[in-house]
Amino acid sequence: MSEHPDPFDEIVDAETDRDPDLAVIEAGSRTLRAQAGAPQSDAAPARPADPEVDKALREVEADLATRWGETKLEPSVSRISALMDVLGEPQRAYPSIHITGTNGKTSTARMIEALLGAFELRTGRYTSPHVQSITERISLDGAPIDAERFVDTYRDIKPYVEMVDASQEYRLSFFEVLTGMAYAAFADAPVDVAVVEVGMGGSWDATNVIDGSVAVVTPISLDHTDRLGATPAEIAGEKAGIIKQGATVILAQQPVDAAQVMLKKAVEADATVAREGMEFGVVSREIAVGGQLLTLRGLGGEYDQIFLPLYGAHQAHNAAVALAAVEAFFGVGAEQARALDMDTIRKAFASVSSPGRLEVVRRSPTVVLDAAHNPAGAQATAAGITESFGFSRLIGVVGTSDDKDVRGLLEAFEPIFAEIVVTQNSSHRAMDADALAAIAVEVFGDERVVVEPRLDDALEAAITLAEEESEFAGAGVLVTGSVITVGEARLLLGRG
């Protein structure tokens, strides 16, 4: 028998318990927050104040809306490759960190962006979907691209988009055009490094025309099963498509079958792999006021006293993945063994924000927004809110898309919701409130379900239910089920 343990057994055994009994550290977090750099700007900007700019942005949005939406896909990168060709390959003008996975991609991307920015690199970040404004999807230097620049970028590439449209069997999709805009804007800025989140999958995702020197894989679970596969292994096979020859792969904890697929692909691509729970990970985690206090093991050593102003164990693990990705980008663990500067790392993490991810938007009663939209995301959110908030009674406001595992999502929230207000957002993909209510009644029982088709009415009903316990009783409201529901609630609650 070999003296070396099987790596897959180690993956299974590593960090099986993600919810240690944690103490509340008040003074430590306040001290660390005082040391923080400037917080990331709000990723959900309001409409442009200038009427002319707002009009121009609406025209671009209307133009983009005539294209295939993000749920209609033709699995190929032929159209985006043709667009890159006529634009002069802008995506080759800078190195990239490419991020795939099922949950945690955007939060991880924002952490990577904050870390790179703290080391004085100019960053471009491309994420999806947006919470409130389409301009959020393309960020420069940690802030959403301004509306004027967004419009100008669209106008710059539009003639080339039309040229490609005319030469292809299908027109470029909404997401493909936005991806082209992002890569062009990054080259024009120019940026030192791009942080790019896939839209869906990996192999044939429109973003996959970059050569990411670092490929990040956040936790894989079941979502988009009609397009990506019915098992974690099948989904991993699609997502492994972002792993390029000779890249470094940062692998978050995965189901064993998904990890096997990823490791096999890495071997084929002669890529270096760093696995959470083995080469890097979360050493310790303590609840702190406004977030959590972490000790992370990176590729170059241990980083302690890190204040992260986000809630939930899943965000601590996202932080470990982000740190390892940035270390890999700088060559730590390969070309050098030393750790990155501790104070810079601390300031970067303390500045992180992630709108719509366990985000508190109101007090008395406390209203929290979270964009969980699949069972795995809902389970992480439920654990995070239970651990960090301790509500005596929690009212859920849930509006979902009709192509999701709605029953699985509701079952994840059932133990923590005293009552649920079922609603729907304004998207054409939204599940009808009555259809959602029928499933909710089966999960929660009739007496715990309230139906309010309009989101504003649903928010009012939930806040009223929370207030019934009086303002000192510790009741709260969680708005969840869809990024669109959360974005619209954010606007209604005055955060837009």
GROMACS .gro file of N, CA, C and O in nm, residues 122-210:
model
  356
  122ARG      N    1  -0.454   4.804  -1.177
  122ARG     CA    2  -0.580   4.853  -1.234
  122ARG      C    3  -0.662   4.733  -1.280
  122ARG      O    4  -0.615   4.651  -1.358
  123THR      N    5  -0.783   4.722  -1.228
  123THR     CA    6  -0.864   4.603  -1.254
  123THR      C    7  -0.984   4.633  -1.344
  123THR      O    8  -1.041   4.742  -1.342
  124GLY      N    9  -1.024   4.530  -1.418
  124GLY     CA   10  -1.152   4.528  -1.486
  124GLY      C   11  -1.226   4.406  -1.434
  124GLY      O   12  -1.166   4.298  -1.423
  125ARG      N   13  -1.353   4.421  -1.401
  125ARG     CA   14  -1.430   4.306  -1.353
  125ARG      C   15  -1.558   4.293  -1.434
  125ARG      O   16  -1.630   4.391  -1.456
  126TYR      N   17  -1.586   4.170  -1.477
  126TYR     CA   18  -1.708   4.141  -1.555
  126TYR      C   19  -1.786   4.033  -1.482
  126TYR      O   20  -1.737   3.922  -1.465
  127THR      N   21  -1.906   4.069  -1.434
  127THR     CA   22  -1.989   3.976  -1.358
  127THR      C   23  -2.134   3.983  -1.408
  127THR      O   24  -2.173   4.077  -1.477
  128SER      N   25  -2.212   3.883  -1.373
  128SER     CA   26  -2.353   3.880  -1.411
  128SER      C   27  -2.429   3.788  -1.315
  128SER      O   28  -2.368   3.703  -1.250
  129PRO      N   29  -2.562   3.805  -1.306
  129PRO     CA   30  -2.638   3.915  -1.365
  129PRO      C   31  -2.623   4.040  -1.280
  129PRO      O   32  -2.552   4.036  -1.179
  130HIS      N   33  -2.686   4.149  -1.319
  130HIS     CA   34  -2.677   4.270  -1.239
  130HIS      C   35  -2.789   4.272  -1.134
  130HIS      O   36  -2.891   4.207  -1.150
  131VAL      N   37  -2.768   4.349  -1.028
  131VAL     CA   38  -2.868   4.362  -0.922
  131VAL      C   39  -2.970   4.469  -0.961
  131VAL      O   40  -3.091   4.446  -0.955
  132GLN      N   41  -2.923   4.586  -1.001
  132GLN     CA   42  -3.014   4.695  -1.037
  132GLN      C   43  -2.987   4.757  -1.173
  132GLN      O   44  -3.080   4.780  -1.249
  133SER      N   45  -2.861   4.785  -1.203
  133SER     CA   46  -2.827   4.854  -1.328
  133SER      C   47  -2.737   4.768  -1.414
  133SER      O   48  -2.643   4.704  -1.365
  134ILE      N   49  -2.763   4.768  -1.543
  134ILE     CA   50  -2.683   4.689  -1.637
  134ILE      C   51  -2.536   4.730  -1.634
  134ILE      O   52  -2.447   4.650  -1.662
  135THR      N   53  -2.510   4.856  -1.595
  135THR     CA   54  -2.371   4.904  -1.592
  135THR      C   55  -2.287   4.835  -1.485
  135THR      O   56  -2.164   4.838  -1.491
  136GLU      N   57  -2.353   4.773  -1.385
  136GLU     CA   58  -2.278   4.700  -1.280
  136GLU      C   59  -2.192   4.588  -1.336
  136GLU      O   60  -2.093   4.548  -1.276
  137ARG      N   61  -2.233   4.534  -1.450
  137ARG     CA   62  -2.167   4.414  -1.502
  137ARG      C   63  -2.023   4.441  -1.544
  137ARG      O   64  -1.942   4.349  -1.546
  138ILE      N   65  -1.994   4.564  -1.581
  138ILE     CA   66  -1.858   4.600  -1.624
  138ILE      C   67  -1.803   4.702  -1.525
  138ILE      O   68  -1.856   4.812  -1.513
  139SER      N   69  -1.699   4.663  -1.450
  139SER     CA   70  -1.639   4.754  -1.352
  139SER      C   71  -1.494   4.785  -1.389
  139SER      O   72  -1.422   4.699  -1.441
  140LEU      N   73  -1.454   4.906  -1.360
  140LEU     CA   74  -1.315   4.949  -1.376
  140LEU      C   75  -1.269   5.006  -1.243
  140LEU      O   76  -1.340   5.087  -1.181
  141ASP      N   77  -1.153   4.964  -1.196
  141ASP     CA   78  -1.098   5.013  -1.069
  141ASP      C   79  -1.196   4.997  -0.953
  141ASP      O   80  -1.205   5.084  -0.866
  142GLY      N   81  -1.272   4.888  -0.952
  142GLY     CA   82  -1.359   4.860  -0.839
  142GLY      C   83  -1.492   4.930  -0.839
  142GLY      O   84  -1.569   4.917  -0.744
  143ALA      N   85  -1.523   5.004  -0.945
  143ALA     CA   86  -1.651   5.075  -0.952
  143ALA      C   87  -1.719   5.045  -1.085
  143ALA      O   88  -1.653   5.031  -1.188
  144PRO      N   89  -1.853   5.037  -1.083
  144PRO     CA   90  -1.924   5.014  -1.209
  144PRO      C   91  -1.889   5.120  -1.312
  144PRO      O   92  -1.873   5.238  -1.279
  145ILE      N   93  -1.875   5.080  -1.436
  145ILE     CA   94  -1.849   5.173  -1.545
  145ILE      C   95  -1.960   5.279  -1.546
  145ILE      O   96  -2.076   5.248  -1.522
  146ASP      N   97  -1.925   5.405  -1.569
  146ASP     CA   98  -2.030   5.506  -1.566
  146ASP      C   99  -2.116   5.495  -1.693
  146ASP      O  100  -2.074   5.439  -1.795
  147ALA      N  101  -2.237   5.548  -1.684
  147ALA     CA  102  -2.336   5.529  -1.791
  147ALA      C  103  -2.286   5.584  -1.924
  147ALA      O  104  -2.307   5.523  -2.030
  148GLU      N  105  -2.219   5.699  -1.921
  148GLU     CA  106  -2.169   5.758  -2.046
  148GLU      C  107  -2.067   5.667  -2.113
  148GLU      O  108  -2.071   5.646  -2.235
  149ARG      N  109  -1.978   5.611  -2.034
  149ARG     CA  110  -1.876   5.522  -2.089
  149ARG      C  111  -1.939   5.394  -2.141
  149ARG      O  112  -1.896   5.338  -2.242
  150PHE      N  113  -2.041   5.345  -2.071
  150PHE     CA  114  -2.113   5.226  -2.116
  150PHE      C  115  -2.175   5.250  -2.254
  150PHE      O  116  -2.161   5.169  -2.346
  151VAL      N  117  -2.241   5.365  -2.268
  151VAL     CA  118  -2.305   5.400  -2.395
  151VAL      C  119  -2.200   5.416  -2.505
  151VAL      O  120  -2.216   5.365  -2.617
  152ASP      N  121  -2.090   5.485  -2.473
  152ASP     CA  122  -1.985   5.507  -2.573
  152ASP      C  123  -1.923   5.374  -2.617
  152ASP      O  124  -1.893   5.355  -2.736
  153THR      N  125  -1.903   5.283  -2.522
  153THR     CA  126  -1.846   5.152  -2.557
  153THR      C  127  -1.939   5.076  -2.650
  153THR      O  128  -1.895   5.015  -2.748
  154TYR      N  129  -2.068   5.081  -2.620
  154TYR     CA  130  -2.165   5.014  -2.706
  154TYR      C  131  -2.162   5.074  -2.847
  154TYR      O  132  -2.159   5.000  -2.947
  155ARG      N  133  -2.162   5.205  -2.854
  155ARG     CA  134  -2.161   5.271  -2.985
  155ARG      C  135  -2.033   5.240  -3.062
  155ARG      O  136  -2.035   5.225  -3.185
  156ASP      N  137  -1.921   5.228  -2.990
  156ASP     CA  138  -1.793   5.197  -3.055
  156ASP      C  139  -1.794   5.060  -3.121
  156ASP      O  140  -1.741   5.042  -3.231
  157ILE      N  141  -1.851   4.961  -3.052
  157ILE     CA  142  -1.844   4.825  -3.107
  157ILE      C  143  -1.966   4.788  -3.192
  157ILE      O  144  -1.963   4.686  -3.261
  158LYS      N  145  -2.070   4.872  -3.191
  158LYS     CA  146  -2.194   4.836  -3.262
  158LYS      C  147  -2.172   4.805  -3.410
  158LYS      O  148  -2.227   4.705  -3.462
  159PRO      N  149  -2.094   4.884  -3.485
  159PRO     CA  150  -2.074   4.851  -3.627
  159PRO      C  151  -2.011   4.712  -3.646
  159PRO      O  152  -2.045   4.641  -3.741
  160TYR      N  153  -1.922   4.675  -3.554
  160TYR     CA  154  -1.856   4.544  -3.563
  160TYR      C  155  -1.953   4.432  -3.525
  160TYR      O  156  -1.949   4.323  -3.583
  161VAL      N  157  -2.039   4.461  -3.426
  161VAL     CA  158  -2.142   4.365  -3.388
  161VAL      C  159  -2.234   4.336  -3.507
  161VAL      O  160  -2.266   4.221  -3.537
  162GLU      N  161  -2.275   4.442  -3.576
  162GLU     CA  162  -2.364   4.426  -3.692
  162GLU      C  163  -2.295   4.350  -3.806
  162GLU      O  164  -2.357   4.272  -3.877
  163MET      N  165  -2.163   4.371  -3.819
  163MET     CA  166  -2.086   4.299  -3.920
  163MET      C  167  -2.086   4.149  -3.890
  163MET      O  168  -2.106   4.066  -3.980
  164VAL      N  169  -2.067   4.114  -3.762
  164VAL     CA  170  -2.068   3.973  -3.722
  164VAL      C  171  -2.209   3.915  -3.735
  164VAL      O  172  -2.227   3.802  -3.782
  165ASP      N  173  -2.310   3.992  -3.694
  165ASP     CA  174  -2.449   3.947  -3.708
  165ASP      C  175  -2.478   3.902  -3.851
  165ASP      O  176  -2.542   3.799  -3.875
  166ALA      N  177  -2.429   3.981  -3.945
  166ALA     CA  178  -2.459   3.954  -4.087
  166ALA      C  179  -2.389   3.829  -4.140
  166ALA      O  180  -2.432   3.770  -4.239
  167SER      N  181  -2.281   3.789  -4.071
  167SER     CA  182  -2.200   3.678  -4.122
  167SER      C  183  -2.230   3.544  -4.053
  167SER      O  184  -2.177   3.441  -4.093
  168GLN      N  185  -2.314   3.547  -3.948
  168GLN     CA  186  -2.338   3.427  -3.869
  168GLN      C  187  -2.480   3.375  -3.888
  168GLN      O  188  -2.571   3.449  -3.928
  169GLU      N  189  -2.500   3.249  -3.855
  169GLU     CA  190  -2.634   3.190  -3.864
  169GLU      C  191  -2.730   3.257  -3.768
  169GLU      O  192  -2.847   3.279  -3.799
  170TYR      N  193  -2.680   3.291  -3.647
  170TYR     CA  194  -2.760   3.361  -3.546
  170TYR      C  195  -2.692   3.491  -3.510
  170TYR      O  196  -2.568   3.501  -3.510
  171ARG      N  197  -2.772   3.592  -3.476
  171ARG     CA  198  -2.715   3.719  -3.427
  171ARG      C  199  -2.646   3.696  -3.292
  171ARG      O  200  -2.678   3.602  -3.219
  172LEU      N  201  -2.553   3.782  -3.259
  172LEU     CA  202  -2.492   3.780  -3.126
  172LEU      C  203  -2.601   3.798  -3.021
  172LEU      O  204  -2.695   3.876  -3.039
  173SER      N  205  -2.588   3.728  -2.911
  173SER     CA  206  -2.687   3.738  -2.803
  173SER      C  207  -2.659   3.860  -2.715
  173SER      O  208  -2.553   3.923  -2.725
  174PHE      N  209  -2.753   3.890  -2.628
  174PHE     CA  210  -2.739   3.997  -2.528
  174PHE      C  211  -2.608   3.978  -2.451
  174PHE      O  212  -2.528   4.072  -2.437
  175PHE      N  213  -2.586   3.858  -2.400
  175PHE     CA  214  -2.468   3.833  -2.318
  175PHE      C  215  -2.340   3.840  -2.400
  175PHE      O  216  -2.238   3.891  -2.352
  176GLU      N  217  -2.344   3.794  -2.523
  176GLU     CA  218  -2.225   3.801  -2.608
  176GLU      C  219  -2.186   3.945  -2.638
  176GLU      O  220  -2.067   3.980  -2.637
  177VAL      N  221  -2.284   4.030  -2.664
  177VAL     CA  222  -2.253   4.172  -2.691
  177VAL      C  223  -2.195   4.238  -2.566
  177VAL      O  224  -2.095   4.311  -2.574
  178LEU      N  225  -2.254   4.209  -2.450
  178LEU     CA  226  -2.201   4.266  -2.325
  178LEU      C  227  -2.059   4.218  -2.298
  178LEU      O  228  -1.974   4.295  -2.252
  179THR      N  229  -2.033   4.091  -2.328
  179THR     CA  230  -1.898   4.038  -2.309
  179THR      C  231  -1.799   4.110  -2.401
  179THR      O  232  -1.689   4.148  -2.357
  180GLY      N  233  -1.839   4.132  -2.526
  180GLY     CA  234  -1.755   4.208  -2.617
  180GLY      C  235  -1.729   4.349  -2.567
  180GLY      O  236  -1.616   4.401  -2.576
  181MET      N  237  -1.834   4.411  -2.513
  181MET     CA  238  -1.819   4.546  -2.456
  181MET      C  239  -1.719   4.547  -2.341
  181MET      O  240  -1.634   4.636  -2.332
  182ALA      N  241  -1.730   4.447  -2.253
  182ALA     CA  242  -1.641   4.441  -2.138
  182ALA      C  243  -1.496   4.427  -2.182
  182ALA      O  244  -1.407   4.502  -2.137
  183TYR      N  245  -1.469   4.334  -2.273
  183TYR     CA  246  -1.332   4.311  -2.317
  183TYR      C  247  -1.275   4.434  -2.389
  183TYR      O  248  -1.158   4.468  -2.374
  184ALA      N  249  -1.361   4.502  -2.465
  184ALA     CA  250  -1.317   4.624  -2.534
  184ALA      C  251  -1.289   4.736  -2.433
  184ALA      O  252  -1.189   4.808  -2.445
  185ALA      N  253  -1.379   4.751  -2.335
  185ALA     CA  254  -1.361   4.856  -2.233
  185ALA      C  255  -1.235   4.833  -2.152
  185ALA      O  256  -1.163   4.928  -2.118
  186PHE      N  257  -1.205   4.706  -2.120
  186PHE     CA  258  -1.085   4.675  -2.043
  186PHE      C  259  -0.959   4.709  -2.123
  186PHE      O  260  -0.862   4.761  -2.068
  187ALA      N  261  -0.961   4.679  -2.253
  187ALA     CA  262  -0.844   4.710  -2.336
  187ALA      C  263  -0.827   4.860  -2.353
  187ALA      O  264  -0.714   4.911  -2.356
  188ASP      N  265  -0.939   4.930  -2.362
  188ASP     CA  266  -0.935   5.075  -2.382
  188ASP      C  267  -0.888   5.148  -2.257
  188ASP      O  268  -0.827   5.254  -2.266
  189ALA      N  269  -0.916   5.092  -2.137
  189ALA     CA  270  -0.889   5.164  -2.012
  189ALA      C  271  -0.744   5.212  -1.996
  189ALA      O  272  -0.723   5.330  -1.968
  190PRO      N  273  -0.636   5.133  -2.012
  190PRO     CA  274  -0.636   4.987  -2.014
  190PRO      C  275  -0.624   4.934  -1.872
  190PRO      O  276  -0.580   5.005  -1.781
  191VAL      N  277  -0.660   4.808  -1.852
  191VAL     CA  278  -0.648   4.747  -1.720
  191VAL      C  279  -0.520   4.665  -1.712
  191VAL      O  280  -0.464   4.624  -1.815
  192ASP      N  281  -0.474   4.639  -1.589
  192ASP     CA  282  -0.359   4.552  -1.567
  192ASP      C  283  -0.401   4.405  -1.562
  192ASP      O  284  -0.321   4.316  -1.594
  193VAL      N  285  -0.525   4.381  -1.519
  193VAL     CA  286  -0.575   4.244  -1.507
  193VAL      C  287  -0.727   4.246  -1.512
  193VAL      O  288  -0.790   4.338  -1.459
  194ALA      N  289  -0.786   4.147  -1.578
  194ALA     CA  290  -0.932   4.135  -1.583
  194ALA      C  291  -0.976   4.018  -1.494
  194ALA      O  292  -0.913   3.912  -1.494
  195VAL      N  293  -1.084   4.041  -1.420
  195VAL     CA  294  -1.146   3.938  -1.336
  195VAL      C  295  -1.280   3.907  -1.400
  195VAL      O  296  -1.369   3.992  -1.402
  196VAL      N  297  -1.294   3.787  -1.456
  196VAL     CA  298  -1.407   3.756  -1.543
  196VAL      C  299  -1.486   3.638  -1.489
  196VAL      O  300  -1.432   3.528  -1.469
  197GLU      N  301  -1.616   3.660  -1.467
  197GLU     CA  302  -1.706   3.554  -1.422
  197GLU      C  303  -1.781   3.498  -1.542
  197GLU      O  304  -1.833   3.574  -1.624
  198VAL      N  305  -1.787   3.366  -1.554
  198VAL     CA  306  -1.863   3.308  -1.665
  198VAL      C  307  -2.012   3.340  -1.648
  198VAL      O  308  -2.060   3.362  -1.537
  199GLY      N  309  -2.084   3.340  -1.760
  199GLY     CA  310  -2.228   3.359  -1.752
  199GLY      C  311  -2.297   3.229  -1.714
  199GLY      O  312  -2.375   3.222  -1.621
  200MET      N  313  -2.263   3.121  -1.785
  200MET     CA  314  -2.317   2.989  -1.757
  200MET      C  315  -2.221   2.884  -1.810
  200MET      O  316  -2.177   2.891  -1.925
  201GLY      N  317  -2.189   2.787  -1.726
  201GLY     CA  318  -2.105   2.677  -1.772
  201GLY      C  319  -1.959   2.715  -1.779
  201GLY      O  320  -1.900   2.758  -1.681
  202GLY      N  321  -1.900   2.697  -1.896
  202GLY     CA  322  -1.758   2.723  -1.912
  202GLY      C  323  -1.712   2.706  -2.056
  202GLY      O  324  -1.680   2.803  -2.123
  203SER      N  325  -1.715   2.583  -2.107
  203SER     CA  326  -1.659   2.553  -2.239
  203SER      C  327  -1.711   2.646  -2.347
  203SER      O  328  -1.634   2.707  -2.421
  204TRP      N  329  -1.844   2.657  -2.357
  204TRP     CA  330  -1.902   2.739  -2.464
  204TRP      C  331  -1.956   2.872  -2.414
  204TRP      O  332  -2.026   2.941  -2.486
  205ASP      N  333  -1.921   2.909  -2.291
  205ASP     CA  334  -1.964   3.040  -2.242
  205ASP      C  335  -1.893   3.150  -2.322
  205ASP      O  336  -1.777   3.136  -2.361
  206ALA      N  337  -1.964   3.260  -2.345
  206ALA     CA  338  -1.909   3.368  -2.426
  206ALA      C  339  -1.779   3.425  -2.369
  206ALA      O  340  -1.695   3.475  -2.443
  207THR      N  341  -1.762   3.416  -2.237
  207THR     CA  342  -1.640   3.471  -2.178
  207THR      C  343  -1.517   3.387  -2.212
  207THR      O  344  -1.404   3.433  -2.197
  208ASN      N  345  -1.538   3.264  -2.261
  208ASN     CA  346  -1.427   3.169  -2.271
  208ASN      C  347  -1.341   3.188  -2.396
  208ASN      O  348  -1.291   3.091  -2.454
  209VAL      N  349  -1.322   3.314  -2.435
  209VAL     CA  350  -1.225   3.346  -2.540
  209VAL      C  351  -1.100   3.409  -2.480
  209VAL      O  352  -1.011   3.452  -2.552
  210ILE      N  353  -1.097   3.415  -2.346
  210ILE     CA  354  -0.977   3.463  -2.277
  210ILE      C  355  -0.889   3.344  -2.242
  210ILE      O  356  -0.936   3.230  -2.237
   0.00000   0.00000   0.00000
